[in-house]
mmCIF file of C-alpha atoms and ligand atoms in Angstrom:
data_model
loop_
_atom_site.group_PDB
_atom_site.id
_atom_site.type_symbol
_atom_site.label_atom_id
_atom_site.label_comp_id
_atom_site.label_asym_id
_atom_site.label_seq_id
_atom_site.Cartn_x
_atom_site.Cartn_y
_atom_site.Cartn_z
ATOM 1 C CA MET A 172 18.536 19.105 16.269
ATOM 2 C CA GLU A 173 20.650 17.810 13.388
ATOM 3 C CA ASP A 174 20.222 19.333 9.947
ATOM 4 C CA ILE A 175 20.060 15.916 8.229
ATOM 5 C CA ILE A 176 17.729 13.230 9.574
ATOM 6 C CA GLN A 177 16.723 9.736 8.514
ATOM 7 C CA ILE A 178 13.141 8.413 8.539
ATOM 8 C CA LYS A 179 12.934 4.795 7.445
ATOM 9 C CA GLU A 180 14.832 4.611 4.133
ATOM 10 C CA LEU A 181 14.614 8.361 3.369
ATOM 11 C CA SER A 182 16.976 11.235 4.230
ATOM 12 C CA PHE A 183 15.710 14.726 4.917
ATOM 13 C CA LYS A 184 17.434 18.056 5.453
ATOM 14 C CA LYS A 185 16.191 20.992 7.470
ATOM 15 C CA LEU A 186 14.136 23.444 5.414
ATOM 16 C CA LEU A 187 12.271 25.684 7.877
ATOM 17 C CA SER A 188 13.435 26.396 11.410
ATOM 18 C CA LYS A 189 11.029 26.511 14.339
ATOM 19 C CA GLU A 190 11.720 30.229 14.758
ATOM 20 C CA LEU A 191 10.756 30.944 11.150
ATOM 21 C CA ILE A 192 7.605 28.806 11.402
ATOM 22 C CA LYS A 193 6.596 30.552 14.631
ATOM 23 C CA LYS A 194 7.074 33.993 13.089
ATOM 24 C CA ARG A 195 5.029 33.105 10.011
ATOM 25 C CA VAL A 196 2.231 31.494 12.037
ATOM 26 C CA LYS A 197 1.984 34.718 14.071
ATOM 27 C CA GLU A 198 1.730 36.783 10.884
ATOM 28 C CA LEU A 199 -1.012 34.554 9.499
ATOM 29 C CA ALA A 200 -2.947 34.725 12.784
ATOM 30 C CA LYS A 201 -2.729 38.503 12.749
ATOM 31 C CA ARG A 202 -4.047 38.680 9.177
ATOM 32 C CA ILE A 203 -6.921 36.315 9.948
ATOM 33 C CA ASP A 204 -7.803 38.309 13.091
ATOM 34 C CA LYS A 205 -7.979 41.455 10.967
ATOM 35 C CA ASP A 206 -9.933 39.889 8.077
ATOM 36 C CA TYR A 207 -12.468 38.201 10.387
ATOM 37 C CA CYS A 208 -12.804 40.990 12.960
ATOM 38 C CA GLY A 209 -16.360 40.873 14.391
ATOM 39 C CA LYS A 210 -16.950 37.380 13.027
ATOM 40 C CA ASN A 211 -16.708 33.969 14.625
ATOM 41 C CA PRO A 212 -15.151 31.717 11.984
ATOM 42 C CA ILE A 213 -14.927 27.946 12.160
ATOM 43 C CA LEU A 214 -11.362 26.728 11.878
ATOM 44 C CA LEU A 215 -11.825 23.467 10.051
ATOM 45 C CA LEU A 216 -8.737 21.452 10.728
ATOM 46 C CA THR A 217 -7.843 18.680 8.294
ATOM 47 C CA LEU A 218 -6.635 15.599 10.152
ATOM 48 C CA LYS A 219 -4.028 14.622 10.819
ATOM 49 C CA GLY A 220 -1.328 16.753 9.229
ATOM 50 C CA ALA A 221 -2.634 20.180 10.267
ATOM 51 C CA ILE A 222 -2.914 19.391 13.999
ATOM 52 C CA ILE A 223 0.236 21.215 15.100
ATOM 53 C CA PHE A 224 -0.192 24.130 12.723
ATOM 54 C CA ALA A 225 -3.818 24.653 13.809
ATOM 55 C CA ALA A 226 -2.931 24.408 17.513
ATOM 56 C CA ASP A 227 -0.238 27.072 17.152
ATOM 57 C CA LEU A 228 -2.304 29.275 14.834
ATOM 58 C CA MET A 229 -5.386 29.382 17.060
ATOM 59 C CA ARG A 230 -3.277 30.229 20.115
ATOM 60 C CA GLU A 231 -1.906 33.247 18.253
ATOM 61 C CA MET A 232 -5.393 34.413 17.261
ATOM 62 C CA LYS A 233 -7.399 36.896 19.311
ATOM 63 C CA ILE A 234 -10.865 36.685 17.732
ATOM 64 C CA PRO A 235 -13.346 34.067 18.970
ATOM 65 C CA THR A 236 -13.149 30.872 16.934
ATOM 66 C CA GLN A 237 -14.634 27.429 16.912
ATOM 67 C CA ILE A 238 -12.447 24.493 15.938
ATOM 68 C CA GLU A 239 -13.792 21.474 14.074
ATOM 69 C CA THR A 240 -12.094 18.591 12.319
ATOM 70 C CA ILE A 241 -12.419 16.859 8.993
ATOM 71 C CA ILE A 242 -10.580 13.982 7.397
ATOM 72 C CA ALA A 243 -9.459 14.242 3.792
ATOM 73 C CA LYS A 244 -7.676 11.070 2.757
ATOM 74 C CA SER A 245 -5.705 10.693 -0.458
ATOM 75 C CA TYR A 246 -5.656 7.054 -1.502
ATOM 76 C CA GLY A 247 -2.347 5.200 -1.592
ATOM 77 C CA MET A 248 0.874 5.292 0.379
ATOM 78 C CA ASN A 249 2.929 7.159 -2.224
ATOM 79 C CA LEU A 250 4.856 10.364 -1.725
ATOM 80 C CA SER A 251 2.404 12.234 -3.954
ATOM 81 C CA SER A 252 -1.381 12.243 -4.018
ATOM 82 C CA GLU A 253 -3.142 10.610 -6.913
ATOM 83 C CA GLY A 254 -6.289 12.634 -7.341
ATOM 84 C CA LYS A 255 -8.620 10.266 -5.467
ATOM 85 C CA VAL A 256 -9.742 11.806 -2.213
ATOM 86 C CA GLU A 257 -12.171 10.560 0.436
ATOM 87 C CA VAL A 258 -13.717 13.214 2.690
ATOM 88 C CA ILE A 259 -15.099 12.234 6.108
ATOM 89 C CA GLU A 260 -16.720 15.007 8.116
ATOM 90 C CA ASN A 261 -18.089 15.201 11.637
ATOM 91 C CA PRO A 262 -21.766 16.091 11.972
ATOM 92 C CA ILE A 263 -21.336 19.841 12.376
ATOM 93 C CA ASN A 264 -23.649 22.610 11.277
ATOM 94 C CA LEU A 265 -21.844 24.686 8.650
ATOM 95 C CA ASN A 266 -24.915 26.469 7.333
ATOM 96 C CA ASP A 267 -24.235 30.246 7.084
ATOM 97 C CA LYS A 268 -20.859 29.846 8.827
ATOM 98 C CA ASP A 269 -17.533 31.365 7.822
ATOM 99 C CA ILE A 270 -15.151 28.467 7.349
ATOM 100 C CA ILE A 271 -11.383 28.650 7.251
ATOM 101 C CA ILE A 272 -9.898 25.328 6.201
ATOM 102 C CA ILE A 273 -6.627 24.811 8.048
ATOM 103 C CA GLU A 274 -4.404 22.590 5.933
ATOM 104 C CA ASP A 275 -0.824 21.414 6.331
ATOM 105 C CA ILE A 276 0.114 21.408 2.657
ATOM 106 C CA VAL A 277 -1.433 21.948 -0.760
ATOM 107 C CA ASP A 278 0.351 19.952 -3.425
ATOM 108 C CA THR A 279 -1.724 19.098 -6.544
ATOM 109 C CA GLY A 280 -4.830 20.715 -5.009
ATOM 110 C CA TYR A 281 -7.024 17.611 -5.477
ATOM 111 C CA THR A 282 -7.607 17.244 -1.734
ATOM 112 C CA MET A 283 -8.668 20.863 -1.361
ATOM 113 C CA GLN A 284 -10.899 20.683 -4.421
ATOM 114 C CA SER A 285 -12.748 17.622 -3.059
ATOM 115 C CA LEU A 286 -13.015 19.176 0.377
ATOM 116 C CA ILE A 287 -14.424 22.453 -0.907
ATOM 117 C CA LYS A 288 -16.936 20.660 -3.122
ATOM 118 C CA ARG A 289 -18.130 18.673 -0.103
ATOM 119 C CA LEU A 290 -18.277 21.744 2.165
ATOM 120 C CA GLU A 291 -20.224 23.803 -0.381
ATOM 121 C CA SER A 292 -23.072 21.306 -0.090
ATOM 122 C CA PHE A 293 -23.572 22.536 3.522
ATOM 123 C CA ASN A 294 -24.237 26.135 2.349
ATOM 124 C CA PRO A 295 -21.630 27.952 4.418
ATOM 125 C CA SER A 296 -21.455 31.738 4.246
ATOM 126 C CA SER A 297 -17.804 31.643 3.102
ATOM 127 C CA ILE A 298 -14.914 29.222 2.657
ATOM 128 C CA GLU A 299 -11.252 30.232 2.657
ATOM 129 C CA ILE A 300 -8.074 28.160 2.705
ATOM 130 C CA CYS A 301 -5.197 28.634 5.108
ATOM 131 C CA THR A 302 -2.306 26.314 4.341
ATOM 132 C CA LEU A 303 1.069 26.276 6.032
ATOM 133 C CA LEU A 304 2.842 25.004 2.912
ATOM 134 C CA PHE A 305 2.148 25.268 -0.799
ATOM 135 C CA LYS A 306 3.960 23.650 -3.727
ATOM 136 C CA PRO A 307 3.066 26.002 -6.609
ATOM 137 C CA LYS A 308 4.939 23.915 -9.185
ATOM 138 C CA ASN A 309 2.729 20.870 -8.501
ATOM 139 C CA ILE A 310 -0.692 22.493 -8.554
ATOM 140 C CA VAL A 311 -3.061 20.837 -11.027
ATOM 141 C CA VAL A 312 -6.462 22.271 -10.136
ATOM 142 C CA PRO A 313 -7.140 26.027 -9.929
ATOM 143 C CA LEU A 314 -7.530 27.103 -6.298
ATOM 144 C CA GLN A 315 -7.835 30.436 -4.552
ATOM 145 C CA ILE A 316 -5.669 30.158 -1.446
ATOM 146 C CA LYS A 317 -6.061 33.197 0.784
ATOM 147 C CA TYR A 318 -3.469 32.354 3.432
ATOM 148 C CA ILE A 319 -0.167 30.648 2.594
ATOM 149 C CA GLY A 320 2.622 30.166 5.115
ATOM 150 C CA PHE A 321 5.466 29.191 2.799
ATOM 151 C CA GLU A 322 5.805 28.328 -0.873
ATOM 152 C CA ILE A 323 8.198 25.409 -1.258
ATOM 153 C CA GLU A 324 9.809 23.329 -3.993
ATOM 154 C CA PRO A 325 7.891 20.237 -5.167
ATOM 155 C CA LEU A 326 9.723 17.786 -2.911
ATOM 156 C CA PHE A 327 8.383 15.671 -0.074
ATOM 157 C CA VAL A 328 8.481 17.280 3.385
ATOM 158 C CA VAL A 329 8.001 16.047 6.952
ATOM 159 C CA GLY A 330 7.750 17.578 10.407
ATOM 160 C CA TYR A 331 5.486 20.012 12.278
ATOM 161 C CA GLY A 332 2.536 17.644 11.831
ATOM 162 C CA LEU A 333 3.494 16.226 8.427
ATOM 163 C CA ASP A 334 4.479 12.576 8.348
ATOM 164 C CA TYR A 335 6.263 9.978 6.327
ATOM 165 C CA ALA A 336 4.419 6.675 6.913
ATOM 166 C CA GLU A 337 3.168 8.113 10.253
ATOM 167 C CA GLU A 338 6.645 9.124 11.428
ATOM 168 C CA GLY A 339 8.072 12.610 11.801
ATOM 169 C CA ARG A 340 4.939 14.494 12.848
ATOM 170 C CA ASN A 341 6.531 15.455 16.172
ATOM 171 C CA LEU A 342 9.550 17.187 14.628
ATOM 172 C CA ARG A 343 9.573 20.869 15.548
ATOM 173 C CA GLU A 344 11.028 21.969 12.245
ATOM 174 C CA ILE A 345 10.152 21.120 8.645
ATOM 175 C CA TYR A 346 12.485 18.858 6.679
ATOM 176 C CA ILE A 347 12.691 18.258 2.935
ATOM 177 C CA LYS A 348 13.653 15.020 1.210
ATOM 178 C CA VAL A 349 17.172 14.689 -0.186
ATOM 179 C CA ASP A 350 18.364 12.000 -2.622
HETATM 180 P P1 5GP B 616 -2.867 17.345 -2.788
HETATM 181 O O1 5GP B 616 -4.214 16.692 -2.843
HETATM 182 O O2 5GP B 616 -2.895 18.833 -2.769
HETATM 183 O O3 5GP B 616 -1.957 16.827 -3.870
HETATM 184 O O4 5GP B 616 -2.159 16.838 -1.489
HETATM 185 C C1 5GP B 616 -2.548 17.213 -0.254
HETATM 186 C C2 5GP B 616 -2.242 16.151 0.776
HETATM 187 O O5 5GP B 616 -1.175 15.281 0.367
HETATM 188 C C3 5GP B 616 -1.768 16.819 2.031
HETATM 189 O O6 5GP B 616 -2.829 17.135 2.887
HETATM 190 C C4 5GP B 616 -0.830 15.779 2.602
HETATM 191 O O7 5GP B 616 -1.580 14.855 3.336
HETATM 192 C C5 5GP B 616 -0.252 15.086 1.391
HETATM 193 N N1 5GP B 616 1.019 15.684 0.981
HETATM 194 C C6 5GP B 616 1.304 16.371 -0.156
HETATM 195 N N2 5GP B 616 2.580 16.739 -0.195
HETATM 196 C C7 5GP B 616 3.151 16.272 0.953
HETATM 197 C C8 5GP B 616 4.479 16.335 1.488
HETATM 198 O O8 5GP B 616 5.430 16.890 0.923
HETATM 199 N N3 5GP B 616 4.654 15.744 2.704
HETATM 200 C C9 5GP B 616 3.665 15.104 3.381
HETATM 201 N N4 5GP B 616 3.968 14.565 4.544
HETATM 202 N N5 5GP B 616 2.411 15.019 2.894
HETATM 203 C C10 5GP B 616 2.157 15.601 1.692
#
């Protein structure tokens, strides 16, 4: 795979190799296994960006888990979210459950904030966040993120489930936008 790729009008360069992602996903799975030993957490996968991350993460985990999905949509087609988030959940019983939100990326934190507010109304036993990527320089709302794969610079990324206008999700590595 080339180190520089083009998606529509944008150029991206390779940021995280598939080997590095695999290694980190294994480490996260091991930590979650340890922290949730004896429990049966719900992995709540945010569609669509976290699909690949969640699939790899759960296959590295040893403890019993249930997987459920939720949609958290930021409005607009821009490269950054704008603080308006719509949450659409499936009818699942979250009462007294341990939830681990599996997210592709936390940028400003607005999506996670809206999601957590919505989930709290179902009275779960606990809610933790597991995100593959985190842009600490962009965070606007205070969030406690228990599991972080990689901290990255505040630039737009694609690959490994993350898209640009619905393209690039199938890339095996993660690419970052270049000017
Ligand atoms: P936040 O609400 O934290 O600002 O943004 C979270 C959502 O914005 C993510 O779930 C993702 O859908 C989108 N997002 C933020 N940064 C990026 C990025 O660099 N690349 C892609 N593809 N999506 C992003």
